[in-house]
Coordinates of C-alpha atoms in Angstrom, one line a residue:
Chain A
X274 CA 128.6 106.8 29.9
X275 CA 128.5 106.2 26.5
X276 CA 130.9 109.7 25.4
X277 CA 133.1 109.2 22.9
X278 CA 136.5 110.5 23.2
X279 CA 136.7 114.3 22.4
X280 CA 139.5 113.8 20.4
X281 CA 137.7 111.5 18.1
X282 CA 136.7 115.0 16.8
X283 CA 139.9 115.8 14.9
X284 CA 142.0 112.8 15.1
X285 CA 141.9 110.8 12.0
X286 CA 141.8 106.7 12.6
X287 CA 143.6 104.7 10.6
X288 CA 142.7 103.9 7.4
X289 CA 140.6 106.6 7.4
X290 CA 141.5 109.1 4.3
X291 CA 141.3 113.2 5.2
X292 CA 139.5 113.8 2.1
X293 CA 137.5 111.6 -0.4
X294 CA 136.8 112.6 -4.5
X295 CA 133.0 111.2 -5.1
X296 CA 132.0 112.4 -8.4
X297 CA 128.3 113.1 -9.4
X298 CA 126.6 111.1 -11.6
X299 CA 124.0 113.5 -12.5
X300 CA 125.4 116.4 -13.6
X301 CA 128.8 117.1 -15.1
X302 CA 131.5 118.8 -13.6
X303 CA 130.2 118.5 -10.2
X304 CA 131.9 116.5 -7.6
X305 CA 131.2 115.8 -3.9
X306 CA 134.1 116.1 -1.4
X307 CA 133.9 114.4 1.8
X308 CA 136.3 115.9 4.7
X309 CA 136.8 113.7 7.7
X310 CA 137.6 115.3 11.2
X311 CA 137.0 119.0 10.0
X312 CA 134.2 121.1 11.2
X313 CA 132.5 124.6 10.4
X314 CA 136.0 126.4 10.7
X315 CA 137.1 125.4 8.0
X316 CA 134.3 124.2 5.7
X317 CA 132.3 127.6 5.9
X318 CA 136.1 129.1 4.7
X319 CA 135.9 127.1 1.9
X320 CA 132.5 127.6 0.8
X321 CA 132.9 130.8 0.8
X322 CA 136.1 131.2 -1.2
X323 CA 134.5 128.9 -4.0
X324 CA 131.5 130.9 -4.3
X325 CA 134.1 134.0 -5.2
X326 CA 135.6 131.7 -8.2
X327 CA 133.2 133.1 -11.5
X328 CA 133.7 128.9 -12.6
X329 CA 131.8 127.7 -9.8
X330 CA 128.1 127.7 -10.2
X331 CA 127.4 126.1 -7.2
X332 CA 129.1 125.7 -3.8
X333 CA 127.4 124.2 -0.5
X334 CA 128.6 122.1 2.6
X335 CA 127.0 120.7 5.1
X336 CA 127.3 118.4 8.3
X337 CA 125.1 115.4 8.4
X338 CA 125.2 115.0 11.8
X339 CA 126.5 116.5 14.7
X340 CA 128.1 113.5 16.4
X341 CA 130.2 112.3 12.9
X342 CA 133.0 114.8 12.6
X343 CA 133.0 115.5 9.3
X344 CA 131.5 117.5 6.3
X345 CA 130.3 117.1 2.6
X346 CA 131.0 119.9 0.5
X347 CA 129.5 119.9 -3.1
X348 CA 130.9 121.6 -6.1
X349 CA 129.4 122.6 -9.6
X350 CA 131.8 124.3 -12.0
X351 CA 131.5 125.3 -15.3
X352 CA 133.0 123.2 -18.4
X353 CA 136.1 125.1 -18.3
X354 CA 137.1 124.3 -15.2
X355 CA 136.5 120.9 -12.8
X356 CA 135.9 120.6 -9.2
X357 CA 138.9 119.4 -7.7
X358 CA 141.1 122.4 -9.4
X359 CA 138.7 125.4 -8.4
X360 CA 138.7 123.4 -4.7
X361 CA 142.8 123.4 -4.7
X362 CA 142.8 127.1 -6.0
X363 CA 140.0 128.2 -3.8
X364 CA 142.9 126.6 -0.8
X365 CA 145.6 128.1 -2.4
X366 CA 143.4 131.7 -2.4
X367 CA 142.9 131.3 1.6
X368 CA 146.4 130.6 2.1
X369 CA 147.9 133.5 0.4
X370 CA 144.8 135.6 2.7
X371 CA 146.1 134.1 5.7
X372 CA 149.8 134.7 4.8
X373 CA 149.6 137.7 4.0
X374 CA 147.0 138.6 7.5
X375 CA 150.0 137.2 8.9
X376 CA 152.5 139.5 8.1
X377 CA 150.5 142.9 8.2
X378 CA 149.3 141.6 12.0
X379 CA 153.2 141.1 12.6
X380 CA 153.9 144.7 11.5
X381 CA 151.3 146.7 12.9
X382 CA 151.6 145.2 16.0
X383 CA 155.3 145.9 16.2
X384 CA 154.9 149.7 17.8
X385 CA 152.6 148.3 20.1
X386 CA 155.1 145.6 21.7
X387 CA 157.5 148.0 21.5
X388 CA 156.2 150.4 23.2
X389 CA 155.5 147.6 26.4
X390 CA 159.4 147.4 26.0
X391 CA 160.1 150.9 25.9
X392 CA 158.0 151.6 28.8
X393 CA 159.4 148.5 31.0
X394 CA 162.6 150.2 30.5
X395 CA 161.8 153.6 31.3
X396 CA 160.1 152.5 34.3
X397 CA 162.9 150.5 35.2
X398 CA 165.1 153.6 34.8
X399 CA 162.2 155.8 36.9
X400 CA 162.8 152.8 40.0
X401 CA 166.6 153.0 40.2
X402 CA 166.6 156.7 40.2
X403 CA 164.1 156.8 43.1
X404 CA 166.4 154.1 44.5
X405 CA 169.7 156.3 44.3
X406 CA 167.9 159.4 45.1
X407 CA 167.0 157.7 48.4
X408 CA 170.3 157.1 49.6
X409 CA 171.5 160.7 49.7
Chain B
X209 CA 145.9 134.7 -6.3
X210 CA 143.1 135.3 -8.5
X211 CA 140.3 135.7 -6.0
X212 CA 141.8 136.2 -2.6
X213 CA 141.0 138.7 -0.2
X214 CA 143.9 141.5 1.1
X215 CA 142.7 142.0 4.7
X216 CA 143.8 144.8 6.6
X217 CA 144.3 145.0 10.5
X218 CA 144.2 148.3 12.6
X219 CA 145.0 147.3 16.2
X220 CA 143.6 149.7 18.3
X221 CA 144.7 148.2 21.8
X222 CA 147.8 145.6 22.8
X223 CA 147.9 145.2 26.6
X224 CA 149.4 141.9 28.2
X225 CA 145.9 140.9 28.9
X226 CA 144.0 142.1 26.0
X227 CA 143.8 142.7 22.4
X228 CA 141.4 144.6 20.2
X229 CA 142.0 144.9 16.5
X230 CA 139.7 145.5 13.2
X231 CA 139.7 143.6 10.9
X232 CA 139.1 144.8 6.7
X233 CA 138.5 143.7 3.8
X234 CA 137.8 139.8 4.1
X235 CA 134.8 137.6 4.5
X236 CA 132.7 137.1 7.6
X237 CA 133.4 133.4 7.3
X238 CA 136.8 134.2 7.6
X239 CA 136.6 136.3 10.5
X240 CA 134.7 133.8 12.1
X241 CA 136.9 130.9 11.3
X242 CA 139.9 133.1 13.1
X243 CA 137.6 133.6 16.0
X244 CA 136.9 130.0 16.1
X245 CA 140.3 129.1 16.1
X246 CA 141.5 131.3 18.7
X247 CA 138.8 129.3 21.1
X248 CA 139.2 125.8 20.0
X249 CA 142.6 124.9 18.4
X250 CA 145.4 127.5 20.0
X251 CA 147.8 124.7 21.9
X252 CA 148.6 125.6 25.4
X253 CA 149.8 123.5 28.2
X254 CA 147.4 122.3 31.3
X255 CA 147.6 119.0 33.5
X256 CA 146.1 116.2 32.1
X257 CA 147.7 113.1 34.0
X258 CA 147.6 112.7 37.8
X259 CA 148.3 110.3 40.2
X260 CA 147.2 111.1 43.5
X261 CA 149.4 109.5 46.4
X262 CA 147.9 110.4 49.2
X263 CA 144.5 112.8 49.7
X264 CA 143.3 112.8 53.1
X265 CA 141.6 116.2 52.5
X266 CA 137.7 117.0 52.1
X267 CA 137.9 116.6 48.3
X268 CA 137.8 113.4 46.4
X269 CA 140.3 112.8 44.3
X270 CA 138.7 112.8 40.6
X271 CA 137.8 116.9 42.3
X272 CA 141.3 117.6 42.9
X273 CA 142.6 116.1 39.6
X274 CA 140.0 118.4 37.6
X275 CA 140.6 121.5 39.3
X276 CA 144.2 120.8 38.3
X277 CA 143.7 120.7 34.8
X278 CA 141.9 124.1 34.7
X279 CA 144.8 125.8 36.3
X280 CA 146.5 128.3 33.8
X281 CA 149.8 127.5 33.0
X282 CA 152.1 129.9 31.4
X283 CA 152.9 128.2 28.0
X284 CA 154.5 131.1 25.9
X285 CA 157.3 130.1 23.8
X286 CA 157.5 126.5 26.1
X287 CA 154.4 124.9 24.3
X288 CA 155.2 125.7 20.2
X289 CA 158.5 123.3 21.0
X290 CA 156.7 120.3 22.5
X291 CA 155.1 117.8 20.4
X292 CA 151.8 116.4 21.8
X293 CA 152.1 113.5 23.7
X294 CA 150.0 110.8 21.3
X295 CA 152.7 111.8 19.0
X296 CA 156.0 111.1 20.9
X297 CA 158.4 108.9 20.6
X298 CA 158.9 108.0 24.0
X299 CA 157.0 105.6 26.0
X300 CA 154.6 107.1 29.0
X301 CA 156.3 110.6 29.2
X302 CA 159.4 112.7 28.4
X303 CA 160.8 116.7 29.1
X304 CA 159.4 117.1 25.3
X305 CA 155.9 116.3 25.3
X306 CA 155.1 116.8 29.3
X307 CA 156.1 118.8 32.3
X308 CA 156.2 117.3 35.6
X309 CA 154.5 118.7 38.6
X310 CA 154.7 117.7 41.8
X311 CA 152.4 119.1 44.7
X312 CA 153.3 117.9 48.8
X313 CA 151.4 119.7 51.3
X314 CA 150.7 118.2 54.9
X315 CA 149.3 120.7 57.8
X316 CA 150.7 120.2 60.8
X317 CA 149.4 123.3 62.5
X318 CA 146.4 123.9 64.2
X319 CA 145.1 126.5 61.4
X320 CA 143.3 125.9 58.1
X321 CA 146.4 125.3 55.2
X322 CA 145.1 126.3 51.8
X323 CA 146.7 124.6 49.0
X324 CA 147.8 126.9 46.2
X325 CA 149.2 127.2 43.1
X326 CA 152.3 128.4 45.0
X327 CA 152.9 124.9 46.2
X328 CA 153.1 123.3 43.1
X329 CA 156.5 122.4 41.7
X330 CA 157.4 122.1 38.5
X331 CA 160.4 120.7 36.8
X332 CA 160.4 122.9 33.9
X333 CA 161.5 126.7 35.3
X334 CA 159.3 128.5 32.0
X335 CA 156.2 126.4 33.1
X336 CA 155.0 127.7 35.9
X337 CA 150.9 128.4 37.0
X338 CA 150.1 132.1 35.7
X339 CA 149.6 133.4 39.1
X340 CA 153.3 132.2 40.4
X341 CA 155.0 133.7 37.1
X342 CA 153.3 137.0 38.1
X343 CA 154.4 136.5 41.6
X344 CA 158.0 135.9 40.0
X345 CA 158.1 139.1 37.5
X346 CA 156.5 141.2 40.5
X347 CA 153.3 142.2 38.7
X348 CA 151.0 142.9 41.0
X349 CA 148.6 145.1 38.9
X350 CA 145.9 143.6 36.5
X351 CA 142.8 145.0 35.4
X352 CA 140.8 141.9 35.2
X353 CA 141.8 139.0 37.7
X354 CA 142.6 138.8 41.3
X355 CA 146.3 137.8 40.7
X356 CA 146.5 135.9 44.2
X357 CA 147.6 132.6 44.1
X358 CA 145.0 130.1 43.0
X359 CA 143.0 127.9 45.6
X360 CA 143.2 124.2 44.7
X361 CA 142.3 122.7 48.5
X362 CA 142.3 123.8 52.3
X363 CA 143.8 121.1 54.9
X364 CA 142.8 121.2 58.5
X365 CA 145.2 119.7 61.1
X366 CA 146.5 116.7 60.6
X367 CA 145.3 116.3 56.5
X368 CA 147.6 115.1 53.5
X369 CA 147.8 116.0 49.9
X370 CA 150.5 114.4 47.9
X371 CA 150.2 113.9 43.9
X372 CA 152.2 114.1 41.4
X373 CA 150.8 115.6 37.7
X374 CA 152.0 115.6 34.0
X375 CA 150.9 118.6 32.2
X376 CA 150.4 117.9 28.3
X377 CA 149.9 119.9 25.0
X378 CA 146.0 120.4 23.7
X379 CA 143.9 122.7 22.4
X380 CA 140.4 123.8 23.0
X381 CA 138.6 121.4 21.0
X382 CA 139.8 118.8 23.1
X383 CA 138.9 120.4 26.9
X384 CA 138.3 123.7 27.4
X385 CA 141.1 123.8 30.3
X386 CA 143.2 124.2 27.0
X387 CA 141.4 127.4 26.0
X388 CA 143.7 130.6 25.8
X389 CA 141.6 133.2 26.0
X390 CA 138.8 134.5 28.6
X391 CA 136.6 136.0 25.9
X392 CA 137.0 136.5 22.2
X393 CA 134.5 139.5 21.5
X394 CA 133.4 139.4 17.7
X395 CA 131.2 142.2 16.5
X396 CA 130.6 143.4 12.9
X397 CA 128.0 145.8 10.8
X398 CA 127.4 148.0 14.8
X399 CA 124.5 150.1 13.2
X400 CA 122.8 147.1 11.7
X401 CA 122.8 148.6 7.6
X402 CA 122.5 145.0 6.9
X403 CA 119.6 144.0 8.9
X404 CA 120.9 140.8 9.7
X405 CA 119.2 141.2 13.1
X406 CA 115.9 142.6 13.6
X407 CA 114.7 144.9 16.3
X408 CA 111.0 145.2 17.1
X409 CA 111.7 148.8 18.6
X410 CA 115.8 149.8 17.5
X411 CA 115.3 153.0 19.9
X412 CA 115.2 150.5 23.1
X413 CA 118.8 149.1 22.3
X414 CA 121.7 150.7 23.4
X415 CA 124.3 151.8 20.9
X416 CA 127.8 149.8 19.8
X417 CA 130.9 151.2 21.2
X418 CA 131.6 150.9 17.4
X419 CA 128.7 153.0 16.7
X420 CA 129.2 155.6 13.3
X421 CA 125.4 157.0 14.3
X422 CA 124.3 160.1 15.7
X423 CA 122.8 161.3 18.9
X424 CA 119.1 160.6 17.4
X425 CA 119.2 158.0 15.2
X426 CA 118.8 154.2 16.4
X427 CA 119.9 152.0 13.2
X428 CA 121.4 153.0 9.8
X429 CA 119.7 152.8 6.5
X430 CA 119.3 149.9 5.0
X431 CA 122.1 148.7 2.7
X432 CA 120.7 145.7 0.8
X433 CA 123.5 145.3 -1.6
X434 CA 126.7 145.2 0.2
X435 CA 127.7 142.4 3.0
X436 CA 130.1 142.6 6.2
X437 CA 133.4 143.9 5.6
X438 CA 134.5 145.7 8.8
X439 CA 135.0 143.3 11.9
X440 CA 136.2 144.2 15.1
X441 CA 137.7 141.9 17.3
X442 CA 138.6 141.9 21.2
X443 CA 140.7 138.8 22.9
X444 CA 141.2 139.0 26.3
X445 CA 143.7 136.8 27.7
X446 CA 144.2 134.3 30.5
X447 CA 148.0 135.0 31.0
X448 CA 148.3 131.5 29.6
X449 CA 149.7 132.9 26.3
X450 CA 150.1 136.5 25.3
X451 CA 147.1 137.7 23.2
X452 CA 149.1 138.4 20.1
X453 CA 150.9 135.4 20.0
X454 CA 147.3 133.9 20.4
X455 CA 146.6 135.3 17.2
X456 CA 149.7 134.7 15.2
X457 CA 149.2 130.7 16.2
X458 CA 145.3 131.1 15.4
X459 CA 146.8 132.1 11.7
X460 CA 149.1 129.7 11.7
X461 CA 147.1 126.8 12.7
X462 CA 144.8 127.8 9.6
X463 CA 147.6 127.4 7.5
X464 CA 148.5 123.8 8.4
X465 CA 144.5 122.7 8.3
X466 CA 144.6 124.3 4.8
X467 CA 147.8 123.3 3.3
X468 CA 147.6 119.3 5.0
X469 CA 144.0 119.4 3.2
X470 CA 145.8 120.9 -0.6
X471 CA 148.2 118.2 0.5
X472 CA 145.6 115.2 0.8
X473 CA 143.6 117.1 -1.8
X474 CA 145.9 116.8 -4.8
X475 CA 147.3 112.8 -3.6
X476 CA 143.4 112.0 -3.8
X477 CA 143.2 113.6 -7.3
X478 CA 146.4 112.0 -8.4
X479 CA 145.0 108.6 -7.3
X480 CA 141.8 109.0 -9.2
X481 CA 144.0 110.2 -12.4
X482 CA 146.2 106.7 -12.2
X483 CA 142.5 104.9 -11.7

């Protein structure tokens, strides 16, 4: 009776931003990012990339309740770097991954599909021989 | 690329039903976030508008309309072109964000009349129910469904059933009728090294089909300092969408949720520079 909309968990209302830059007080270099309308798919993708970066001390996210569809994601870095660039490189990084999964999927899939082909056709072939052969 | 992964994939099966590949070299939160994907955010096609005309049958209405939407409908290459229906430009409904089905059965005999899949017409020829298409291409073989055509109601003598349905684009997240895949089997570290799981007696559980172990051991040694690399995946289909192109959309939709947050990412961070 009182369900939201299931789509309210990815479809952004208006005025509400995808991402927002809050910066910590206590700490430099360290930066909270909220994400609106995103889940575990992609936070736990993040997290993980950013821990791999040798700038960031500290990388965490969490969701602070299940029924607000978003997450909070905090990063530490180091003085050489700032939050918001090891973030868009840490993207960048996952991009390139997925890119590149991509295109070796593509390829090594390729005998596969066409060996369904190649096998439609020769048992196409197999069905109008029988088919001939019956006539005579 | 300073920190990304290169993953490798060895396919090991590609059926029209079913998929099983391993996956190397990347991240278990990776992997995972594929496998999520595949579940919740693949688009396919299923009916999610109907207005019922006449139902005289032993089913209610709001019945008939949901076992609608959870029949699979064949949405390869059909649904990538479509554009979801919040998003169009038209008003109510168009040939690029819906497809029309219309279903008309009235038993006039004295036997029972089930109401299939077969008696639902569709004004797009590629979107069909999964079980007509197969009907169609003259597949009869399967190793996992029963490919007759799919029950929606039976009519005695004398009942009606007249509807018409829009069948829209979603994905999983949204209703699972809009799921692509029966199953998506995710299995890594088979010989628990890793211990992420802990038996009380290893010797009672049976053994991975991914199993590296021998005849009398139960578990591997414990590795403490490495973490999951090898992950071996196994989608099984619906017939809604083939399972590699179930994949290559899983990837794809990562992309877009990645590069729309760099997008919104770097306009924030501009903003905050001019502030």
């Amino acid at each position: 009776m009182n369900a939201p909309a299931t789509f309210e968990s990815f479809y952004l209302f208006d005025g509400e931003k995808k991402i927002t830059i809050e910066k910590d007080t206590k700490v430099q270099n360290a930066a909270i990012f909220t994400v609106n309308k995103e889940d575990h798919t992609l936070a736990n993708m993040l997290r993980a990339q950013l821990l791999k970066d040798p700038n960031v001390i500290f990388a965490g996210y969490k969701i602070p309740h299940p029924l607000e569809h978003k997450f909070i994601l905090r990063v530490q870095t180091t003085p050489e770097s700032n939050p918001s660039e090891a973030l868009s490189n840490a993207i960048t990084d996952l991009i390139s991954e997925m890119s590149l999964l991509e295109e070796r999927f593509k390829v090594f899939s390729a005998p596969f599909l066409l060996g369904q082909v190649l096998d439609l056709h020769l048992l196409q072939d197999a069905l109008k021989e029988k088919q001939e052969s019956a006539f005579d | 690329m300073p920190h990304a992964n290169q993953p490798i994939v060895s396919i090991t099966e590609l059926t029209s039903e079913n998929l099983k590949f391993i996956l190397t070299d990347t991240d278990l939160s990776v992997a995972n976030s594929l496998r999520r994907t595949m579940i919740a955010e693949v688009p396919t096609l299923a009916v999610d508008w109907v207005q019922i005309d006449q139902n005289t049958s032993v089913l209610f209405d709001e019945f008939i309309a949901h076992r609608l939407g959870l029949i699979p409908l064949y949405s390869e290459d059909s649904v990538e072109k479509m554009t979801y229906s919040r998003d169009c430009q038209c008003d109510e409904f168009c040939t690029n964000c819906s497809v029309k089905f219309s279903l008309h059965v009235t038993n006039d005999e004295d036997s029972t009349r089930a109401v299939t899949t077969a008696d639902m017409v569709s004004d797009n020829p590629d979107v069909l129910p999964v079980t007509t298409r197969r009907r169609q291409q003259g597949d009869d073989s399967s190793d996992y469904v029963d490919t007759d055509e799919i029950l929606i109601v039976k009519l005695r003598k004398g009942q009606e059933l007249r509807l018409t349905a829009y069948a829209k684009k979603g994905f999983g997240k949204e209703h699972a009728k809009w799921n692509p895949t029966a199953g998506v089997a995710f299995e890594y570290d088979p010989d628990n090294a890793f211990r992420h799981t802990i038996f009380p007696l290893p010797s009672e559980w049976p053994k991975s089909e991914f199993t590296e172990l021998e005849e009398d051991q139960h578990e591997a040694a414990f590795d403490p300092s490495s973490k999951p690399n090898k992950f071996f995946l196994n989608i099984e289909g619906t017939g809604v969408l083939k399972p590699e192109t179930v994949v290559l959309t899983c990837i794809s939709v990562l992309k877009k949720k990645l590069s729309d947050l760099q997008t919104h990412l770097s306009q924030e961070m501009h903003s905050e520079e001019m502030s």
